[in-house]
mmCIF file of N, CA and C in Angstrom:
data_model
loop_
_atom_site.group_PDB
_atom_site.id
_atom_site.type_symbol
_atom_site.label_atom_id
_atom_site.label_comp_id
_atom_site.label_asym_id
_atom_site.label_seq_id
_atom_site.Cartn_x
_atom_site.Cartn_y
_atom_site.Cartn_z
ATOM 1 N N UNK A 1 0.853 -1.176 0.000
ATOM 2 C CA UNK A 1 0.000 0.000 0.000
ATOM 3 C C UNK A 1 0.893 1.231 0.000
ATOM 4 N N UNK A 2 0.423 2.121 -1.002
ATOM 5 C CA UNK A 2 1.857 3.052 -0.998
ATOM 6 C C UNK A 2 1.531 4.487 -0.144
ATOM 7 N N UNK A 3 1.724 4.463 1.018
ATOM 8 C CA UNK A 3 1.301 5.560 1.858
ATOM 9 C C UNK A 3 2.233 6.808 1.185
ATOM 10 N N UNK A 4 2.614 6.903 0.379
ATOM 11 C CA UNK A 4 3.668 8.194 0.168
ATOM 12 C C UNK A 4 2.408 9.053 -1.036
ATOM 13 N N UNK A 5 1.596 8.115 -1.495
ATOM 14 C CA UNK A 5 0.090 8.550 -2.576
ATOM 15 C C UNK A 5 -0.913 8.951 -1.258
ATOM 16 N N UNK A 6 -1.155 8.815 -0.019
ATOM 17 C CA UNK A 6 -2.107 8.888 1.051
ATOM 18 C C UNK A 6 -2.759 10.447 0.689
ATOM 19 N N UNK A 7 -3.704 10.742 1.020
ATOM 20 C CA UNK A 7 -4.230 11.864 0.787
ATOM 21 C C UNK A 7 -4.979 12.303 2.184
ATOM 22 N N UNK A 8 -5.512 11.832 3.146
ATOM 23 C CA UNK A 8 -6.284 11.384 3.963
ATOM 24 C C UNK A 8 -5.464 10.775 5.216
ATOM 25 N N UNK A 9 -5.120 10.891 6.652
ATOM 26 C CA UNK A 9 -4.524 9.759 6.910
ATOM 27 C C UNK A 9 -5.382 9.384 7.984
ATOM 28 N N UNK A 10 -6.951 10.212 8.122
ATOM 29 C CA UNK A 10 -7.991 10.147 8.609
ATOM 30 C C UNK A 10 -8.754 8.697 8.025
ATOM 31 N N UNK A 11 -8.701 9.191 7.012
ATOM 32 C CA UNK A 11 -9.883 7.842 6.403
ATOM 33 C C UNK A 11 -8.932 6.820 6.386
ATOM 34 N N UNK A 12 -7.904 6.812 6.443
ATOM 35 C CA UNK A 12 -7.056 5.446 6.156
ATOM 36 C C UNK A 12 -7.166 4.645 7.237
ATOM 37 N N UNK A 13 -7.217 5.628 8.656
ATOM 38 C CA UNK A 13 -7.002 5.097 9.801
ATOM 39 C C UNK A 13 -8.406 4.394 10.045
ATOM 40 N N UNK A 14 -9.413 4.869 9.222
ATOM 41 C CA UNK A 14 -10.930 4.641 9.188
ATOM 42 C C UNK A 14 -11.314 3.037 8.684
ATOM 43 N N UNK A 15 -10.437 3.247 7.633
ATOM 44 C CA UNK A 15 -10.609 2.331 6.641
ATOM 45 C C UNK A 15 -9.685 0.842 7.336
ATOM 46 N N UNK A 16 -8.668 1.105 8.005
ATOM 47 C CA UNK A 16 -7.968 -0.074 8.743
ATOM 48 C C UNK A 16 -9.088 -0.313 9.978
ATOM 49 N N UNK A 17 -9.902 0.331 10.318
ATOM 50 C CA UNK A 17 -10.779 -0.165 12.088
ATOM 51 C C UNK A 17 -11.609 -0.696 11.148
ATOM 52 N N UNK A 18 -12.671 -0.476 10.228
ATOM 53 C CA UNK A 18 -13.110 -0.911 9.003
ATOM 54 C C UNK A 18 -12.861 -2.474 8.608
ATOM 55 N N UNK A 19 -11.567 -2.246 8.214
ATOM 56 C CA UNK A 19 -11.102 -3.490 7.737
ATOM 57 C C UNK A 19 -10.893 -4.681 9.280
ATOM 58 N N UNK A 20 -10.341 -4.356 10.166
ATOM 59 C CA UNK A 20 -10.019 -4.847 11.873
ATOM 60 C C UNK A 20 -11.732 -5.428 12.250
ATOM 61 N N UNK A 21 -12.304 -4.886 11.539
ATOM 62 C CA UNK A 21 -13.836 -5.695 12.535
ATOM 63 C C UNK A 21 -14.603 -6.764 11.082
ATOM 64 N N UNK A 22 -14.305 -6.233 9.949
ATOM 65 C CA UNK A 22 -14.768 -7.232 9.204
ATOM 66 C C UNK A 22 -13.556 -8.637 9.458
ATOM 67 N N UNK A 23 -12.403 -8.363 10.350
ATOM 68 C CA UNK A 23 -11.319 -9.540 10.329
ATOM 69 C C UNK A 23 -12.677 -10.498 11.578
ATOM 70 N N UNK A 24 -13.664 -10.261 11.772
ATOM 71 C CA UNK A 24 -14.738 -10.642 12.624
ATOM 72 C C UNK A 24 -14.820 -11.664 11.792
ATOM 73 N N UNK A 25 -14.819 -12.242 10.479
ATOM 74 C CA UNK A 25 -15.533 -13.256 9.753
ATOM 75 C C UNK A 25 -17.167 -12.583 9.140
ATOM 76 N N UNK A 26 -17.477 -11.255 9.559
ATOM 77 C CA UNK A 26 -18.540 -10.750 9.023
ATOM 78 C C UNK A 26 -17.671 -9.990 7.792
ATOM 79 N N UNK A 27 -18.520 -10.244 6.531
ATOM 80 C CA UNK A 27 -18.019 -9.633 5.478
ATOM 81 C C UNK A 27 -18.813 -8.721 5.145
ATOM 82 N N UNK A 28 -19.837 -8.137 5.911
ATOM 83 C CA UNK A 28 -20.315 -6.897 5.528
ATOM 84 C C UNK A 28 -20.682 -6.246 7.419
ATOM 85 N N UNK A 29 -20.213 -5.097 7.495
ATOM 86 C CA UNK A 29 -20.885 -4.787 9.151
ATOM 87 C C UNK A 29 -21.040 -3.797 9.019
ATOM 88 N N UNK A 30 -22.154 -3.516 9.462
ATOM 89 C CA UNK A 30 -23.230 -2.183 8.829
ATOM 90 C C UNK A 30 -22.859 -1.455 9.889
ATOM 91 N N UNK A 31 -22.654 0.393 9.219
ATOM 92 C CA UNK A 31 -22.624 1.285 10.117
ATOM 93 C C UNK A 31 -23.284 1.238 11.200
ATOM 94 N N UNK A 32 -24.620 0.687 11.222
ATOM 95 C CA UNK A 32 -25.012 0.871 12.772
ATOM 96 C C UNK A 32 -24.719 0.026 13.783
ATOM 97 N N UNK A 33 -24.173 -1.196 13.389
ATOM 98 C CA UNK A 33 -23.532 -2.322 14.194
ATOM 99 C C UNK A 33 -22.165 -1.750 14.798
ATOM 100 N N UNK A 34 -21.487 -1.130 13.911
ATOM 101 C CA UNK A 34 -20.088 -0.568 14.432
ATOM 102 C C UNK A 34 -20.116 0.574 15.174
ATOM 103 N N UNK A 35 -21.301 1.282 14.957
ATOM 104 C CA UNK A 35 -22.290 3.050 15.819
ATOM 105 C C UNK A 35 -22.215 2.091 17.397
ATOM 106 N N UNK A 36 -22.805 0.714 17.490
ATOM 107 C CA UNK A 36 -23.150 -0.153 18.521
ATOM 108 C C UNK A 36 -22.353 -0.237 19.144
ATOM 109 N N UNK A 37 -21.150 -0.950 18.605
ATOM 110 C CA UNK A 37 -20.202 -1.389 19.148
ATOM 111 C C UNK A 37 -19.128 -0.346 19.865
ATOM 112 N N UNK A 38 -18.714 0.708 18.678
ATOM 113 C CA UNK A 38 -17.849 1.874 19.405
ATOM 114 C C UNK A 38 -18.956 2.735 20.426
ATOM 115 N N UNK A 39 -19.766 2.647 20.557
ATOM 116 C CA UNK A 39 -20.402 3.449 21.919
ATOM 117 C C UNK A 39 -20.556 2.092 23.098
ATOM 118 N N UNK A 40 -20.765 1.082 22.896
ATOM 119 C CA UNK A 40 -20.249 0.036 23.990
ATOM 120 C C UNK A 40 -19.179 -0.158 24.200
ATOM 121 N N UNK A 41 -18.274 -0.039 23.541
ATOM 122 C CA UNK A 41 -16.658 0.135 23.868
ATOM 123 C C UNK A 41 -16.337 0.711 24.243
ATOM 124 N N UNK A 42 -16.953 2.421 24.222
ATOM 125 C CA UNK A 42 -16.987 3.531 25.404
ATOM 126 C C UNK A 42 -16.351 3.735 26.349
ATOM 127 N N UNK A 43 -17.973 2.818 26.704
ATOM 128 C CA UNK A 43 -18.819 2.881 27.351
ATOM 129 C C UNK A 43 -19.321 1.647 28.297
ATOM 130 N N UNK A 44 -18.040 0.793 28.589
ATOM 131 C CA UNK A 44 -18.479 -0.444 29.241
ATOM 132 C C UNK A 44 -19.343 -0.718 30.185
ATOM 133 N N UNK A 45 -20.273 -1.043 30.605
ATOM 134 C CA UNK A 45 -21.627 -0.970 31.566
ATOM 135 C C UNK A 45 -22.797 -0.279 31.318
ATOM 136 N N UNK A 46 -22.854 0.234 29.996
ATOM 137 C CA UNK A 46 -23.817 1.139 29.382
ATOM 138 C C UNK A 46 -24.847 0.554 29.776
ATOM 139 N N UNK A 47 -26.197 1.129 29.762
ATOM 140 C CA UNK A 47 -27.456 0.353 29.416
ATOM 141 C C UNK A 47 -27.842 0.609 28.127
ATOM 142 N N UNK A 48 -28.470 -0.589 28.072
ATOM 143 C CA UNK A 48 -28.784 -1.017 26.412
ATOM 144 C C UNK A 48 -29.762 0.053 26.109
ATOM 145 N N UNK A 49 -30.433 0.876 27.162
ATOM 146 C CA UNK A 49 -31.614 1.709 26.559
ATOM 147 C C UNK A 49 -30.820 2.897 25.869
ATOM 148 N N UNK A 50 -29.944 3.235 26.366
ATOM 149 C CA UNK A 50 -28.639 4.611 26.224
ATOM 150 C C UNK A 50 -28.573 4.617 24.939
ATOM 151 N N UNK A 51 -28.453 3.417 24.159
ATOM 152 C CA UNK A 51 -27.545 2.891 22.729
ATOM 153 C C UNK A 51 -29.125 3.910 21.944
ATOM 154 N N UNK A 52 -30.413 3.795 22.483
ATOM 155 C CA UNK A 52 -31.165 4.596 21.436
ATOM 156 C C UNK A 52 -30.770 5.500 21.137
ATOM 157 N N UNK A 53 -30.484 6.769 22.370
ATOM 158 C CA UNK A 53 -30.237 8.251 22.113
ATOM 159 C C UNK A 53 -29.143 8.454 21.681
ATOM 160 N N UNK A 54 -28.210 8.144 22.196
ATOM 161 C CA UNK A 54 -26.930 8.034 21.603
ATOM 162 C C UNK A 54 -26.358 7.634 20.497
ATOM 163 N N UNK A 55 -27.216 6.424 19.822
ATOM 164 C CA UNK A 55 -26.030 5.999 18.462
ATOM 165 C C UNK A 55 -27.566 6.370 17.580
ATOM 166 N N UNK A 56 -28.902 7.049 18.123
ATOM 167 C CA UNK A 56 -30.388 7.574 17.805
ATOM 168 C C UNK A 56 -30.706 6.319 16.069
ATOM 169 N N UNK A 57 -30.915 5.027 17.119
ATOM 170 C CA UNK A 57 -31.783 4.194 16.183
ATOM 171 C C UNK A 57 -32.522 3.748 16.977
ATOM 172 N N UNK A 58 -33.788 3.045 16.621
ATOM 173 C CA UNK A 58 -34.775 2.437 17.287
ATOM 174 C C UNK A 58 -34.355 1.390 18.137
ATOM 175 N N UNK A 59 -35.502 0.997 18.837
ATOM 176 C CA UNK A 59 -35.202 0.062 19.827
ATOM 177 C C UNK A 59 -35.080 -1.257 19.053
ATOM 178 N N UNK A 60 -35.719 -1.796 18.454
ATOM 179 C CA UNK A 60 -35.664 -3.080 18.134
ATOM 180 C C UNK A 60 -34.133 -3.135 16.848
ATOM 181 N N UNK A 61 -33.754 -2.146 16.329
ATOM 182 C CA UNK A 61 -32.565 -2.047 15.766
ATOM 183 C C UNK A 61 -31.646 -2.274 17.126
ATOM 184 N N UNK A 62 -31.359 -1.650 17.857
ATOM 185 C CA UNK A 62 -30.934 -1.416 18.946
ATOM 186 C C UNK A 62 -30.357 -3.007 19.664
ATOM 187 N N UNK A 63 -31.702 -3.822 19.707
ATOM 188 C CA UNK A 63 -32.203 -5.038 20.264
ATOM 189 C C UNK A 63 -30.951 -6.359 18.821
ATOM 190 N N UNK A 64 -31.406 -6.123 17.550
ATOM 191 C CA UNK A 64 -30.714 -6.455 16.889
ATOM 192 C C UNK A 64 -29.094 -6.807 16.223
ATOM 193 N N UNK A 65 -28.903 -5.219 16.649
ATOM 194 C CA UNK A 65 -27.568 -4.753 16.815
ATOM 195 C C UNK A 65 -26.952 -5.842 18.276
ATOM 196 N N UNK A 66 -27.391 -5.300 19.443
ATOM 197 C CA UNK A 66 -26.804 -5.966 20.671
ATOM 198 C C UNK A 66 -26.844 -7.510 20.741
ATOM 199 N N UNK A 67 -27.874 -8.413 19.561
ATOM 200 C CA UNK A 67 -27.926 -9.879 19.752
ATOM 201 C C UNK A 67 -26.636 -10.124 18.928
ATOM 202 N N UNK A 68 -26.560 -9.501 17.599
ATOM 203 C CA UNK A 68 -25.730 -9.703 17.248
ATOM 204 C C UNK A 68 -24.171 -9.545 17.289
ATOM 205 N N UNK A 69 -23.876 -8.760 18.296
ATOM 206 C CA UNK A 69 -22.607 -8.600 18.735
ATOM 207 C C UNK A 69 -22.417 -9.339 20.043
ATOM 208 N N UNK A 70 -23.730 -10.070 20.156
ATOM 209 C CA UNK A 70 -23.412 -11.139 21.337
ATOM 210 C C UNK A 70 -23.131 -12.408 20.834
ATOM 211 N N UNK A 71 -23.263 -13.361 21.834
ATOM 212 C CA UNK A 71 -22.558 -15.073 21.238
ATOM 213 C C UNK A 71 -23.827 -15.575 20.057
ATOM 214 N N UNK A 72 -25.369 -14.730 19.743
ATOM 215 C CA UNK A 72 -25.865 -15.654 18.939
ATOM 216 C C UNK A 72 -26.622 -14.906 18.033
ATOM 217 N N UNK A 73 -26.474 -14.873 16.813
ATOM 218 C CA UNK A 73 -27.243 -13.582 15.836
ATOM 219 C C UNK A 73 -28.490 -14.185 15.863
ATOM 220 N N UNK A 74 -29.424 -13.478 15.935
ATOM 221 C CA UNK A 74 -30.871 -13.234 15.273
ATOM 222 C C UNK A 74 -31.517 -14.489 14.269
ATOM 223 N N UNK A 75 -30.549 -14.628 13.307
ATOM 224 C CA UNK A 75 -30.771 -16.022 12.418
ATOM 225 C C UNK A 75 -29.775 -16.682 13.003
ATOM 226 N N UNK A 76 -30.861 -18.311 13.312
ATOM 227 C CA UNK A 76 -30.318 -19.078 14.090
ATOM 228 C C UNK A 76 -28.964 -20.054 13.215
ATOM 229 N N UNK A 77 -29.295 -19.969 12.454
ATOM 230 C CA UNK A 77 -27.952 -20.572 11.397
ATOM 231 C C UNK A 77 -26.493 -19.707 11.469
ATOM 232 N N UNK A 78 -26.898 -18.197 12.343
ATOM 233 C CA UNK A 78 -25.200 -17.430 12.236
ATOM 234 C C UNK A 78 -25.129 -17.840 13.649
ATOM 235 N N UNK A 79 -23.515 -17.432 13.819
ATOM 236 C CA UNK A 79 -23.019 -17.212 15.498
ATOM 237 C C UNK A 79 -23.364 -15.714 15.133
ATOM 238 N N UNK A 80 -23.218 -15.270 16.459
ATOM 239 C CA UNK A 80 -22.834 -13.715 17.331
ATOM 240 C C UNK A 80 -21.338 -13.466 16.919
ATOM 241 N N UNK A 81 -21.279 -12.069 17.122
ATOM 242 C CA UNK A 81 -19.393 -11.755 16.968
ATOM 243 C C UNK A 81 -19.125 -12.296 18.457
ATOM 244 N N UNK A 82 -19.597 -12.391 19.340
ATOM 245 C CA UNK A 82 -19.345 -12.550 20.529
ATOM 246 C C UNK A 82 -18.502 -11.311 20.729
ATOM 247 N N UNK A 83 -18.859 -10.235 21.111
ATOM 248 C CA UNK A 83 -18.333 -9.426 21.666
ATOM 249 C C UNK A 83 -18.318 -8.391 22.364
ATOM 250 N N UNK A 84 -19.707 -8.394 22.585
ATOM 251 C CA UNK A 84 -20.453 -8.098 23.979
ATOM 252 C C UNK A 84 -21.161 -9.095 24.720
ATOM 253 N N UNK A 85 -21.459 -8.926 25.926
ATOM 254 C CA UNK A 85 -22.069 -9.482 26.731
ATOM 255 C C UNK A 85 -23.254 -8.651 27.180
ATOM 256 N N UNK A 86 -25.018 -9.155 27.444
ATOM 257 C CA UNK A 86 -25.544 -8.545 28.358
ATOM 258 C C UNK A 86 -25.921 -9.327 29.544
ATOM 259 N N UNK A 87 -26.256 -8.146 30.632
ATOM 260 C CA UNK A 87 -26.941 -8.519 31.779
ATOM 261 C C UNK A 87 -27.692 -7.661 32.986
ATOM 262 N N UNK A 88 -29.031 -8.544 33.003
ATOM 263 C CA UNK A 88 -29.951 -7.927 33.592
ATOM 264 C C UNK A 88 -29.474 -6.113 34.326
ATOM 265 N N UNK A 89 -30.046 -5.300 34.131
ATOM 266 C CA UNK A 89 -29.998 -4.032 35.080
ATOM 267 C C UNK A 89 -30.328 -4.093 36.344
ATOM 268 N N UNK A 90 -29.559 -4.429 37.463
ATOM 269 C CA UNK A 90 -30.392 -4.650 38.997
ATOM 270 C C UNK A 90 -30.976 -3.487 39.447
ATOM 271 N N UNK A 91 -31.156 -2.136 38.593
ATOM 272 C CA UNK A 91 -32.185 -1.110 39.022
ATOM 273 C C UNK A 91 -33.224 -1.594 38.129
ATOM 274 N N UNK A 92 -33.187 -1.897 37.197
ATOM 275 C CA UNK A 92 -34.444 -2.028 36.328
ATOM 276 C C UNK A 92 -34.651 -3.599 36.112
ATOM 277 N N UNK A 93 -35.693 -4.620 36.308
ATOM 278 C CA UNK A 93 -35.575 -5.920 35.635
ATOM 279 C C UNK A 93 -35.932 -5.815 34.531
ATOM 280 N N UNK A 94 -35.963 -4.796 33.973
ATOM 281 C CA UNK A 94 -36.767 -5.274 32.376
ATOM 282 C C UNK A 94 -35.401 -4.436 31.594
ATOM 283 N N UNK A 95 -34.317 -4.078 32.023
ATOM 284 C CA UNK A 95 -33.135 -3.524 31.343
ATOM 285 C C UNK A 95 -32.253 -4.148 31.606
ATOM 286 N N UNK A 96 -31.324 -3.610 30.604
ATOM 287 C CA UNK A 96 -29.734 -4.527 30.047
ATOM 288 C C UNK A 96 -28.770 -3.875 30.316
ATOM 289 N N UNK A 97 -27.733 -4.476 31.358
ATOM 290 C CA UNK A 97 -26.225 -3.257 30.798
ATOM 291 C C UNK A 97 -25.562 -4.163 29.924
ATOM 292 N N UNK A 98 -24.661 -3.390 29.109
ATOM 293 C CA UNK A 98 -24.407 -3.948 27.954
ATOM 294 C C UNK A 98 -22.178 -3.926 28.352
ATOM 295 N N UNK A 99 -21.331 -4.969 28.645
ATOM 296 C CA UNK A 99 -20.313 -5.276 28.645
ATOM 297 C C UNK A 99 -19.662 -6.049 27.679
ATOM 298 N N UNK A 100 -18.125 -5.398 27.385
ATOM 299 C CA UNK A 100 -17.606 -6.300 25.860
ATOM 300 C C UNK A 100 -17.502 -7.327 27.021
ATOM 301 N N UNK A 101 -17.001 -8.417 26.216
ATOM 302 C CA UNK A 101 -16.351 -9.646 26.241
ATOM 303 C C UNK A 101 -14.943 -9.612 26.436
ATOM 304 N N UNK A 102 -14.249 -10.479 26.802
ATOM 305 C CA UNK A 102 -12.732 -10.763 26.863
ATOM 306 C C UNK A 102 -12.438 -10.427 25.103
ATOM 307 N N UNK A 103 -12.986 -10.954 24.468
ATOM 308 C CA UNK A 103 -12.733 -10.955 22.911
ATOM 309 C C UNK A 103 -13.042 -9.267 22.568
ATOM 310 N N UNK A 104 -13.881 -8.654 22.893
ATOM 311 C CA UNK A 104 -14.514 -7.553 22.557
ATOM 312 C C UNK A 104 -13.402 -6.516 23.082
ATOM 313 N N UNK A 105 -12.689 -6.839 24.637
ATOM 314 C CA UNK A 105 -11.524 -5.579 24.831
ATOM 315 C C UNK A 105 -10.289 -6.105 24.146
ATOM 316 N N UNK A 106 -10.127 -7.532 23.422
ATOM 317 C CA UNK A 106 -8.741 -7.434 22.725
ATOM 318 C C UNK A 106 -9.245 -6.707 21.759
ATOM 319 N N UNK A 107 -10.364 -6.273 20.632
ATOM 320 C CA UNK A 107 -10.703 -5.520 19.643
ATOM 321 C C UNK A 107 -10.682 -3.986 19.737
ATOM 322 N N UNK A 108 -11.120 -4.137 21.294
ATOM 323 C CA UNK A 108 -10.485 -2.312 21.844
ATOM 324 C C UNK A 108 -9.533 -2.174 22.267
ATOM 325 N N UNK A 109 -8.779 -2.816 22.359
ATOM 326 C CA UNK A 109 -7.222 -2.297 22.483
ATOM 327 C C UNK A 109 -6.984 -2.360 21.195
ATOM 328 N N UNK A 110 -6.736 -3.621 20.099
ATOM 329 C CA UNK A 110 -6.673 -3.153 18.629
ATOM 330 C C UNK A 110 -7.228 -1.760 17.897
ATOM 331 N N UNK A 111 -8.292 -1.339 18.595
ATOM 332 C CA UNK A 111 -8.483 -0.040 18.116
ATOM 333 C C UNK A 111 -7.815 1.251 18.792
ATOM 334 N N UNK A 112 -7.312 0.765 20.210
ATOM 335 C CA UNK A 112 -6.287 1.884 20.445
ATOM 336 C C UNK A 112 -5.251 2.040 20.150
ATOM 337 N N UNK A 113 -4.718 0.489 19.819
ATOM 338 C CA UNK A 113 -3.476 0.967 18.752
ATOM 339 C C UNK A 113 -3.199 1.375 17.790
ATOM 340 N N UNK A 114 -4.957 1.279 17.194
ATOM 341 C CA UNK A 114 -5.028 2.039 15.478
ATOM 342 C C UNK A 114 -5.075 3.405 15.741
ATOM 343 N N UNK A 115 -5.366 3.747 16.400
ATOM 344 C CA UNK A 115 -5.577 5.137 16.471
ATOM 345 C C UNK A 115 -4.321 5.909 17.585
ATOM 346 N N UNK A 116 -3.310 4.931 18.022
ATOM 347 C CA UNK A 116 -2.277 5.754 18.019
ATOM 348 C C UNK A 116 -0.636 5.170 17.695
ATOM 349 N N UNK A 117 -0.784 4.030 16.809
ATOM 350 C CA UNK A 117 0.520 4.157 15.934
ATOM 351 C C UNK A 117 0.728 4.384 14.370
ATOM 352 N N UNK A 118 2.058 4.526 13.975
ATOM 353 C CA UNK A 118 1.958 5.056 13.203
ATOM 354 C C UNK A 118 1.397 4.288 11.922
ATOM 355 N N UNK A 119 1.037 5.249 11.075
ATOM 356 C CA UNK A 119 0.128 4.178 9.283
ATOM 357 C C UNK A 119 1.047 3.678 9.222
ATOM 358 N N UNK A 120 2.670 3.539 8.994
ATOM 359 C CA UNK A 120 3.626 2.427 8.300
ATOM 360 C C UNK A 120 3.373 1.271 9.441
ATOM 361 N N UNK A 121 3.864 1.884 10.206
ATOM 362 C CA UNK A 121 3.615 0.342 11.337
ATOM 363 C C UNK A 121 2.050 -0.471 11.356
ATOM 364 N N UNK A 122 1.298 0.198 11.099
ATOM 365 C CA UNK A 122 -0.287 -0.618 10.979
ATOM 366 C C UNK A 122 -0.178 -0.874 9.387
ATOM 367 N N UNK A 123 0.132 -0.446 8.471
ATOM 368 C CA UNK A 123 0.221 -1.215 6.972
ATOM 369 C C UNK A 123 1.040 -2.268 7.112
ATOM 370 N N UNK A 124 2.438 -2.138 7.537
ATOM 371 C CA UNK A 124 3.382 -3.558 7.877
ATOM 372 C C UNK A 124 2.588 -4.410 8.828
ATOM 373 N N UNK A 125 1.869 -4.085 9.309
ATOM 374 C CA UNK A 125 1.068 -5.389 10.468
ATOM 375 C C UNK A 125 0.019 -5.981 9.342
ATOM 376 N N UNK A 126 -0.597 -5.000 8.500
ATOM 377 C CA UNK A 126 -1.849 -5.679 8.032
ATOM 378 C C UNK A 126 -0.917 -6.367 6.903
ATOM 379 N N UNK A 127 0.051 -6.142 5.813
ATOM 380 C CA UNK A 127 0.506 -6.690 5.170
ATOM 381 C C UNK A 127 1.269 -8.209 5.191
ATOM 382 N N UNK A 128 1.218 -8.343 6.778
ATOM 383 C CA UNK A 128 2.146 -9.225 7.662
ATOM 384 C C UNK A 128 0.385 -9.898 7.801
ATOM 385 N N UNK A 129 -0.158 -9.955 8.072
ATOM 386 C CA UNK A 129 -1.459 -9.965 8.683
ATOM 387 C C UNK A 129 -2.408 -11.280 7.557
ATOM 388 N N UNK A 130 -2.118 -10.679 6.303
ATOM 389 C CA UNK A 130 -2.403 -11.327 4.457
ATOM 390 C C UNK A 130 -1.492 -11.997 4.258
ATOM 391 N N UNK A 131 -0.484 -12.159 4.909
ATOM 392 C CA UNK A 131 0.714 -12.592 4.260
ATOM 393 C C UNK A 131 0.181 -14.274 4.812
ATOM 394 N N UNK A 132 0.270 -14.080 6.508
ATOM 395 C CA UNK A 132 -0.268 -15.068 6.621
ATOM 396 C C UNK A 132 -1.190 -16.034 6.932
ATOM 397 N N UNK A 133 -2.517 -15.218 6.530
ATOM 398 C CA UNK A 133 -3.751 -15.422 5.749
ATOM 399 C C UNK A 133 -3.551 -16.112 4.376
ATOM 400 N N UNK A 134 -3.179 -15.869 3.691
ATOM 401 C CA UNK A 134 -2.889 -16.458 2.653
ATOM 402 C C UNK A 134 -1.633 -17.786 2.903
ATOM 403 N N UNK A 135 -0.998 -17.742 3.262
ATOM 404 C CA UNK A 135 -0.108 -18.881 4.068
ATOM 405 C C UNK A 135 -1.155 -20.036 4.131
ATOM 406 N N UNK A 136 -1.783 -19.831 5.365
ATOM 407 C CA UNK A 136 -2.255 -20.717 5.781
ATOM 408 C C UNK A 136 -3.712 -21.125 4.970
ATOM 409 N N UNK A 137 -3.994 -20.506 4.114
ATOM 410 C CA UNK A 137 -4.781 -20.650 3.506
ATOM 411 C C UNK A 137 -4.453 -21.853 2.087
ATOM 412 N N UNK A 138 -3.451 -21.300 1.877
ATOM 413 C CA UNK A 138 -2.630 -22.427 0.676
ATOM 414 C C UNK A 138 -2.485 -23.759 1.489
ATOM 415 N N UNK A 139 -2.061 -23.527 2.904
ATOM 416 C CA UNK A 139 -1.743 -24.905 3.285
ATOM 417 C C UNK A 139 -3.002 -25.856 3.962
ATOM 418 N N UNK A 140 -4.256 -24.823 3.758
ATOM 419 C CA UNK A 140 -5.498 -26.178 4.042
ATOM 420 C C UNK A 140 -5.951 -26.101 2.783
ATOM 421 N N UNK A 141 -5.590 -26.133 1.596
ATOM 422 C CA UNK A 141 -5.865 -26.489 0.377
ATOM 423 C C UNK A 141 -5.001 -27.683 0.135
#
């Protein structure tokens, strides 16, 4: 990737957290799933009602978003990213606080390192990253 053509080193850095959550095995993750996720990453102990006003989508989007970043998506044929957890609100029984996962803070620390080292060092990781992706990919063929 020839960062010396970069124009942007905003969107690049955009485009690597981008690329870091589709490494999820989801090959498409919709802005509002990632709206979800970076305000629960926050925001660890949030309540799930918060995620309306704040990332301002409906509740049952809301409801959608949070199954699916848990251990089991919505359609019973996918997994969850697993990468939040909920559980009951002990002020409210009919509310959720919403906590990543062990898996969910290695993805937030991956995003704090995107956002503070440098683009050569995160292009040499992702290039290192394909390299052996593709490796191991040749060798279960």
């Amino acid at each position: 990737m020839p960062l010396e053509k970069l124009t942007s080193e905003g969107a690049m850095r955009a485009f690597m957290v981008i690329e870091l959550l589709r490494s999820t095995g989801e090959r498409e993750f919709p802005a509002q799933l990632m709206s979800v996720f970076f305000w629960i990453a926050s925001h660890n102990g949030c309540k799930q009602d918060d995620l309306m006003k704040h990332c301002n989508i409906s509740r049952s989007s809301v409801s959608r978003c949070v199954k699916w970043l848990g251990p089991q998506h919505r359609l019973e044929h996918r997994s969850g990213l697993r990468l939040v957890r909920r559980e009951r609100d002990p002020e409210n029984w009919r509310g959720y606080l919403l906590y990543l996962t062990p898996r969910g803070e290695i993805f937030t620390n991956l995003l704090d390192n995107y956002a503070t080292a440098s683009l050569n060092t995160l292009t040499k990781a992702q290039e290192d990253l394909k390299a052996h992706d593709n490796h191991d990919s040749k060798n279960v063929e």
